[in-house]
């Protein structure tokens, strides 16, 4: 087994941040496309199409031996568990998309990076300073405001978005534990293979033949999802979980912009205030890590002189 790389060392933090930001832009475009289609198509069908396209891309990139490598992986059980958790998360999230605005569901869903940053301490042993805990608390207040507990207009959809956030956070923690030991394409094959199998079982009961335009959009969703998965996985390998997770907040900006451009959505004050607080918390964590990275780099240079 190869020795794991150490996130945050050898100048990897900045490259990990760049990869993650690109991934979350693609995920925002993917979510907007799914929200467009989920009105007329079952969530299971969209997830099946998305994962099938990603699998095809993986095998084109990695060759036929990729399947054997995935089946022989010593981390197969952990990755299979992660795949089932992710499947549940995506199902909840895309089902909620039928009833919530893109900006609204994205804001609620963004409790996930906060959960990851918090769980990184007891599970991964990452050190989180009091300043970061303060930033996480600010973000959670933003999530509570965005959920509008005194005015739940779509309680089931909001609950599903929150459930998706919790499941996604757990999946991120699971993968972060083994990410340095496994190739990105292998984990993508295992995850999306599980999606295709589970969704394929239910597909005969929900299938609706799409038009050519809608079929091409489904394919595009898979391309964006696959590229996003690859980029965010590579980012996770280079950067600590408590740093990479808050970068997902950049998707909030895209969600508000895309929601307005595509559907003309104008979010109410609660969602806007919640999003602002979440962004503030995320930027505080990113700023703290940037300063810590510079300090570590300075200490390494001093040790070499």
Tab-separated table of C-alpha atoms in Angstrom:
chain	number	residue	atom	x	y	z
A	1	UNK	CA	0.000	0.000	0.000
A	2	UNK	CA	1.366	3.387	-0.959
A	3	UNK	CA	2.065	5.880	1.761
A	4	UNK	CA	-0.636	8.522	1.966
A	5	UNK	CA	0.041	12.059	0.941
A	6	UNK	CA	-0.312	14.624	3.675
A	7	UNK	CA	-2.964	17.252	2.935
A	8	UNK	CA	-1.720	20.758	3.443
A	9	UNK	CA	1.955	19.977	2.731
A	10	UNK	CA	4.249	20.644	-0.226
A	11	UNK	CA	2.199	23.525	-1.513
A	12	UNK	CA	-0.816	21.308	-2.178
A	13	UNK	CA	-3.368	23.483	-0.370
A	14	UNK	CA	-3.699	26.123	-3.089
A	15	UNK	CA	-4.049	23.550	-5.869
A	16	UNK	CA	-6.670	21.701	-3.818
A	17	UNK	CA	-8.621	24.920	-3.324
A	18	UNK	CA	-8.574	25.652	-7.051
A	19	UNK	CA	-9.790	22.161	-7.955
A	20	UNK	CA	-12.586	22.317	-5.381
A	21	UNK	CA	-13.820	25.730	-6.574
A	22	UNK	CA	-14.017	24.478	-10.162
A	23	UNK	CA	-15.869	21.364	-8.990
A	24	UNK	CA	-18.498	23.330	-7.085
A	25	UNK	CA	-19.192	25.519	-10.120
A	26	UNK	CA	-19.881	22.371	-12.136
A	27	UNK	CA	-22.082	20.981	-9.360
A	28	UNK	CA	-24.149	24.192	-9.358
A	29	UNK	CA	-24.692	23.921	-13.112
A	30	UNK	CA	-25.593	20.258	-12.650
A	31	UNK	CA	-28.119	21.069	-9.913
A	32	UNK	CA	-29.768	23.735	-12.051
A	33	UNK	CA	-30.104	21.252	-14.915
A	34	UNK	CA	-31.577	18.585	-12.624
A	35	UNK	CA	-34.063	21.058	-11.160
A	36	UNK	CA	-35.146	21.835	-14.707
A	37	UNK	CA	-35.742	18.148	-15.504
A	38	UNK	CA	-37.033	16.817	-12.191
A	39	UNK	CA	-40.415	18.449	-12.811
A	40	UNK	CA	-41.119	15.915	-15.581
A	41	UNK	CA	-38.804	12.998	-14.771
A	42	UNK	CA	-38.395	10.757	-11.722
A	43	UNK	CA	-35.363	11.369	-9.521
A	44	UNK	CA	-34.333	7.714	-9.985
A	45	UNK	CA	-34.246	8.076	-13.778
A	46	UNK	CA	-32.113	11.217	-13.618
A	47	UNK	CA	-29.686	9.606	-11.182
A	48	UNK	CA	-29.453	6.485	-13.366
A	49	UNK	CA	-28.699	8.522	-16.491
A	50	UNK	CA	-26.184	10.714	-14.679
A	51	UNK	CA	-24.260	7.797	-13.189
A	52	UNK	CA	-24.327	5.801	-16.448
A	53	UNK	CA	-22.648	8.671	-18.306
A	54	UNK	CA	-20.040	9.037	-15.547
A	55	UNK	CA	-19.279	5.298	-15.695
A	56	UNK	CA	-18.789	5.450	-19.467
A	57	UNK	CA	-16.396	8.388	-19.079
A	58	UNK	CA	-14.466	6.531	-16.363
A	59	UNK	CA	-13.975	3.416	-18.492
A	60	UNK	CA	-12.980	5.476	-21.521
A	61	UNK	CA	-10.346	7.194	-19.373
A	62	UNK	CA	-9.169	4.206	-17.354
A	63	UNK	CA	-9.721	1.265	-19.675
A	64	UNK	CA	-11.526	-2.043	-19.056
A	65	UNK	CA	-9.160	-3.070	-16.262
A	66	UNK	CA	-10.618	-0.284	-14.140
A	67	UNK	CA	-13.554	-2.508	-13.171
A	68	UNK	CA	-11.285	-5.284	-11.947
A	69	UNK	CA	-9.199	-2.772	-10.001
A	70	UNK	CA	-12.349	-1.435	-8.338
A	71	UNK	CA	-13.567	-4.921	-7.365
A	72	UNK	CA	-10.133	-5.809	-5.980
A	73	UNK	CA	-9.830	-2.636	-3.914
A	74	UNK	CA	-9.129	-3.285	-0.204
A	75	UNK	CA	-11.441	-0.361	0.539
A	76	UNK	CA	-14.375	-1.737	-1.446
A	77	UNK	CA	-16.666	-2.099	1.576
A	78	UNK	CA	-16.035	1.453	2.789
A	79	UNK	CA	-16.543	2.852	-0.709
A	80	UNK	CA	-19.710	0.802	-1.172
A	81	UNK	CA	-21.071	2.175	2.111
A	82	UNK	CA	-20.152	5.675	0.985
A	83	UNK	CA	-21.927	5.074	-2.319
A	84	UNK	CA	-25.155	4.097	-0.561
A	85	UNK	CA	-24.918	7.153	1.687
A	86	UNK	CA	-24.344	9.378	-1.345
A	87	UNK	CA	-27.217	7.750	-3.197
A	88	UNK	CA	-29.537	8.571	-0.315
A	89	UNK	CA	-28.205	12.127	-0.163
A	90	UNK	CA	-28.711	12.791	-3.874
A	91	UNK	CA	-32.188	11.251	-3.790
A	92	UNK	CA	-33.255	13.530	-0.938
A	93	UNK	CA	-31.669	16.589	-2.534
A	94	UNK	CA	-33.101	16.122	-6.015
A	95	UNK	CA	-36.541	15.287	-4.643
A	96	UNK	CA	-36.461	18.507	-2.620
A	97	UNK	CA	-35.562	20.359	-5.827
A	98	UNK	CA	-39.130	19.907	-7.065
A	99	UNK	CA	-40.495	22.161	-4.334
A	100	UNK	CA	-37.723	24.618	-3.394
A	101	UNK	CA	-35.996	27.420	-5.261
A	102	UNK	CA	-32.437	26.627	-6.345
A	103	UNK	CA	-30.995	29.268	-4.006
A	104	UNK	CA	-33.251	28.140	-1.174
A	105	UNK	CA	-32.362	24.454	-1.306
A	106	UNK	CA	-28.677	25.230	-1.864
A	107	UNK	CA	-28.580	27.485	1.192
A	108	UNK	CA	-30.156	24.815	3.397
A	109	UNK	CA	-27.914	22.135	1.930
A	110	UNK	CA	-24.832	24.164	2.792
A	111	UNK	CA	-25.006	23.065	6.387
A	112	UNK	CA	-23.050	20.069	5.022
A	113	UNK	CA	-19.596	21.747	4.889
A	114	UNK	CA	-20.148	23.017	8.432
A	115	UNK	CA	-20.911	19.479	9.607
A	116	UNK	CA	-17.779	18.184	7.859
A	117	UNK	CA	-15.626	20.862	9.470
A	118	UNK	CA	-17.028	19.939	12.884
A	119	UNK	CA	-16.727	16.154	12.400
A	120	UNK	CA	-13.121	16.502	11.186
A	121	UNK	CA	-12.086	16.931	14.826
A	122	UNK	CA	-13.374	13.717	16.491
A	123	UNK	CA	-13.193	11.458	13.428
A	124	UNK	CA	-10.156	12.648	11.464
A	125	UNK	CA	-8.191	14.173	14.325
A	126	UNK	CA	-7.797	17.514	12.543
A	127	UNK	CA	-7.176	20.497	14.786
A	128	UNK	CA	-9.805	23.236	14.634
A	129	UNK	CA	-9.026	26.501	16.410
A	130	UNK	CA	-11.523	28.501	18.522
A	131	UNK	CA	-11.670	31.002	15.650
A	132	UNK	CA	-12.852	28.261	13.308
A	133	UNK	CA	-15.436	27.054	15.806
A	134	UNK	CA	-16.766	30.605	15.883
A	135	UNK	CA	-16.946	30.625	12.090
A	136	UNK	CA	-18.800	27.277	12.079
A	137	UNK	CA	-21.285	28.632	14.643
A	138	UNK	CA	-21.967	31.688	12.466
A	139	UNK	CA	-22.631	29.420	9.506
A	140	UNK	CA	-25.052	27.256	11.467
A	141	UNK	CA	-26.993	30.359	12.552
A	142	UNK	CA	-27.264	31.203	8.866
A	143	UNK	CA	-28.679	27.754	8.110
A	144	UNK	CA	-31.279	28.098	10.877
A	145	UNK	CA	-32.374	31.481	9.556
A	146	UNK	CA	-32.600	30.159	5.994
A	147	UNK	CA	-34.787	27.263	7.181
A	148	UNK	CA	-37.239	29.782	8.685
A	149	UNK	CA	-38.446	27.571	11.574
A	150	UNK	CA	-41.350	29.941	12.253
A	151	UNK	CA	-42.534	29.817	8.644
A	152	UNK	CA	-41.946	26.397	7.117
A	153	UNK	CA	-43.739	26.700	3.779
A	154	UNK	CA	-42.322	23.368	2.559
A	155	UNK	CA	-41.433	21.399	5.731
A	156	UNK	CA	-40.934	18.039	3.988
A	157	UNK	CA	-38.731	19.476	1.242
A	158	UNK	CA	-36.681	21.474	3.760
A	159	UNK	CA	-36.297	18.366	5.907
A	160	UNK	CA	-35.084	16.372	2.900
A	161	UNK	CA	-32.542	19.080	2.021
A	162	UNK	CA	-31.210	19.007	5.595
A	163	UNK	CA	-31.093	15.202	5.545
A	164	UNK	CA	-29.130	15.352	2.292
A	165	UNK	CA	-26.647	17.728	3.934
A	166	UNK	CA	-26.082	15.384	6.866
A	167	UNK	CA	-25.632	12.367	4.594
A	168	UNK	CA	-23.245	14.221	2.298
A	169	UNK	CA	-21.147	15.298	5.297
A	170	UNK	CA	-20.884	11.697	6.485
A	171	UNK	CA	-19.913	10.551	2.986
A	172	UNK	CA	-17.180	13.201	2.825
A	173	UNK	CA	-15.761	12.063	6.154
A	174	UNK	CA	-15.834	8.405	5.066
A	175	UNK	CA	-13.936	9.175	1.888
A	176	UNK	CA	-11.477	11.541	3.530
A	177	UNK	CA	-10.259	8.628	5.655
A	178	UNK	CA	-9.200	6.573	2.615
A	179	UNK	CA	-8.737	9.196	-0.135
A	180	UNK	CA	-4.904	9.125	-0.096
A	181	UNK	CA	-4.911	5.361	-0.710
A	182	UNK	CA	-7.212	5.024	-3.716
A	183	UNK	CA	-7.248	6.327	-7.259
A	184	UNK	CA	-9.944	8.867	-8.080
A	185	UNK	CA	-11.275	6.862	-11.033
A	186	UNK	CA	-11.617	3.755	-8.866
A	187	UNK	CA	-13.767	5.475	-6.265
A	188	UNK	CA	-15.882	7.036	-9.036
A	189	UNK	CA	-16.482	3.613	-10.611
A	190	UNK	CA	-17.542	2.082	-7.294
A	191	UNK	CA	-19.855	4.965	-6.365
A	192	UNK	CA	-21.533	5.356	-9.729
A	193	UNK	CA	-21.666	1.607	-10.293
A	194	UNK	CA	-23.686	1.292	-7.106
A	195	UNK	CA	-25.941	4.131	-8.271
A	196	UNK	CA	-26.600	2.429	-11.604
A	197	UNK	CA	-27.383	-0.944	-9.982
A	198	UNK	CA	-29.763	0.414	-7.331
A	199	UNK	CA	-31.519	2.915	-9.600
A	200	UNK	CA	-31.621	0.387	-12.446
A	201	UNK	CA	-33.730	-1.974	-10.338
A	202	UNK	CA	-36.422	0.698	-9.954
A	203	UNK	CA	-36.053	2.128	-13.462
A	204	UNK	CA	-38.729	-0.003	-15.248
A	205	UNK	CA	-41.426	1.477	-13.001
A	206	UNK	CA	-40.458	5.140	-13.451
A	207	UNK	CA	-38.921	5.372	-16.938
A	208	UNK	CA	-40.187	8.107	-19.254
A	209	UNK	CA	-38.700	8.410	-22.743
A	210	UNK	CA	-37.072	11.852	-23.057
A	211	UNK	CA	-36.998	14.104	-26.097
A	212	UNK	CA	-33.671	14.551	-27.881
A	213	UNK	CA	-33.034	17.878	-26.143
A	214	UNK	CA	-33.830	16.471	-22.717
A	215	UNK	CA	-31.727	13.376	-23.386
A	216	UNK	CA	-28.744	15.553	-24.300
A	217	UNK	CA	-29.282	17.579	-21.132
A	218	UNK	CA	-29.250	14.335	-19.106
A	219	UNK	CA	-25.955	13.408	-20.758
A	220	UNK	CA	-24.575	16.864	-19.969
A	221	UNK	CA	-25.585	16.397	-16.331
A	222	UNK	CA	-23.478	13.241	-16.252
A	223	UNK	CA	-20.505	15.001	-17.837
A	224	UNK	CA	-20.691	17.882	-15.354
A	225	UNK	CA	-21.214	15.504	-12.440
A	226	UNK	CA	-18.282	13.297	-13.456
A	227	UNK	CA	-15.928	16.227	-13.938
A	228	UNK	CA	-17.055	17.699	-10.631
A	229	UNK	CA	-16.522	14.403	-8.779
A	230	UNK	CA	-13.028	14.042	-10.221
A	231	UNK	CA	-12.003	17.596	-9.348
A	232	UNK	CA	-13.411	17.592	-5.814
A	233	UNK	CA	-11.830	14.186	-5.076
A	234	UNK	CA	-8.436	15.443	-6.202
A	235	UNK	CA	-8.976	18.540	-4.060
A	236	UNK	CA	-9.793	16.414	-1.001
A	237	UNK	CA	-6.520	14.539	-1.448
A	238	UNK	CA	-4.547	17.789	-1.357
A	239	UNK	CA	-6.330	19.754	1.364
A	240	UNK	CA	-7.607	19.048	4.933
A	241	UNK	CA	-11.340	18.306	5.180
A	242	UNK	CA	-11.951	21.288	7.481
A	243	UNK	CA	-10.570	23.544	4.720
A	244	UNK	CA	-11.965	21.930	1.572
A	245	UNK	CA	-15.512	21.684	2.950
A	246	UNK	CA	-16.168	25.436	3.368
A	247	UNK	CA	-15.137	26.042	-0.248
A	248	UNK	CA	-18.440	24.494	-1.233
A	249	UNK	CA	-19.992	27.777	-0.091
A	250	UNK	CA	-18.942	29.245	-3.437
A	251	UNK	CA	-21.838	27.278	-4.902
A	252	UNK	CA	-24.227	29.587	-3.058
A	253	UNK	CA	-23.293	32.490	-5.302
A	254	UNK	CA	-23.905	30.382	-8.403
A	255	UNK	CA	-27.215	29.079	-7.021
A	256	UNK	CA	-28.590	32.586	-6.501
A	257	UNK	CA	-27.358	33.714	-9.918
A	258	UNK	CA	-28.617	30.671	-11.826
A	259	UNK	CA	-31.961	30.682	-10.001
A	260	UNK	CA	-32.549	34.270	-11.051
A	261	UNK	CA	-31.307	33.859	-14.635
A	262	UNK	CA	-33.245	30.653	-15.366
A	263	UNK	CA	-36.438	30.926	-13.291
A	264	UNK	CA	-36.465	34.582	-12.241
A	265	UNK	CA	-36.321	33.518	-8.578
A	266	UNK	CA	-35.942	36.289	-6.045
A	267	UNK	CA	-35.263	34.765	-2.629
A	268	UNK	CA	-36.824	36.287	0.464
A	269	UNK	CA	-34.899	38.111	3.182
A	270	UNK	CA	-34.456	35.041	5.428
A	271	UNK	CA	-32.744	33.013	2.707
A	272	UNK	CA	-30.541	35.942	1.739
A	273	UNK	CA	-29.471	36.659	5.338
A	274	UNK	CA	-28.822	32.978	5.953
A	275	UNK	CA	-26.680	32.732	2.834
A	276	UNK	CA	-24.665	35.798	3.847
A	277	UNK	CA	-23.960	34.358	7.309
A	278	UNK	CA	-22.943	31.020	5.798
A	279	UNK	CA	-20.592	32.798	3.411
A	280	UNK	CA	-19.078	34.833	6.252
A	281	UNK	CA	-18.432	31.670	8.262
A	282	UNK	CA	-16.885	29.949	5.269
A	283	UNK	CA	-14.659	32.891	4.384
A	284	UNK	CA	-13.464	33.119	7.987
A	285	UNK	CA	-12.353	29.477	7.870
A	286	UNK	CA	-10.653	29.919	4.506
A	287	UNK	CA	-8.849	33.029	5.747
A	288	UNK	CA	-7.660	31.231	8.867
A	289	UNK	CA	-6.263	28.355	6.816
A	290	UNK	CA	-4.540	30.731	4.404
A	291	UNK	CA	-2.769	32.426	7.308
A	292	UNK	CA	-1.877	29.052	8.846
A	293	UNK	CA	-0.484	27.812	5.513
A	294	UNK	CA	1.722	30.879	5.186
A	295	UNK	CA	2.935	30.415	8.743
A	296	UNK	CA	3.792	26.749	8.118
A	297	UNK	CA	5.619	27.639	4.921
A	298	UNK	CA	7.587	30.313	6.751
A	299	UNK	CA	8.524	27.857	9.500
A	300	UNK	CA	9.709	25.285	6.947
A	301	UNK	CA	11.851	27.864	5.187
A	302	UNK	CA	13.315	28.968	8.496
A	303	UNK	CA	14.125	25.344	9.407
A	304	UNK	CA	16.046	24.893	6.151
A	305	UNK	CA	18.200	27.975	6.621
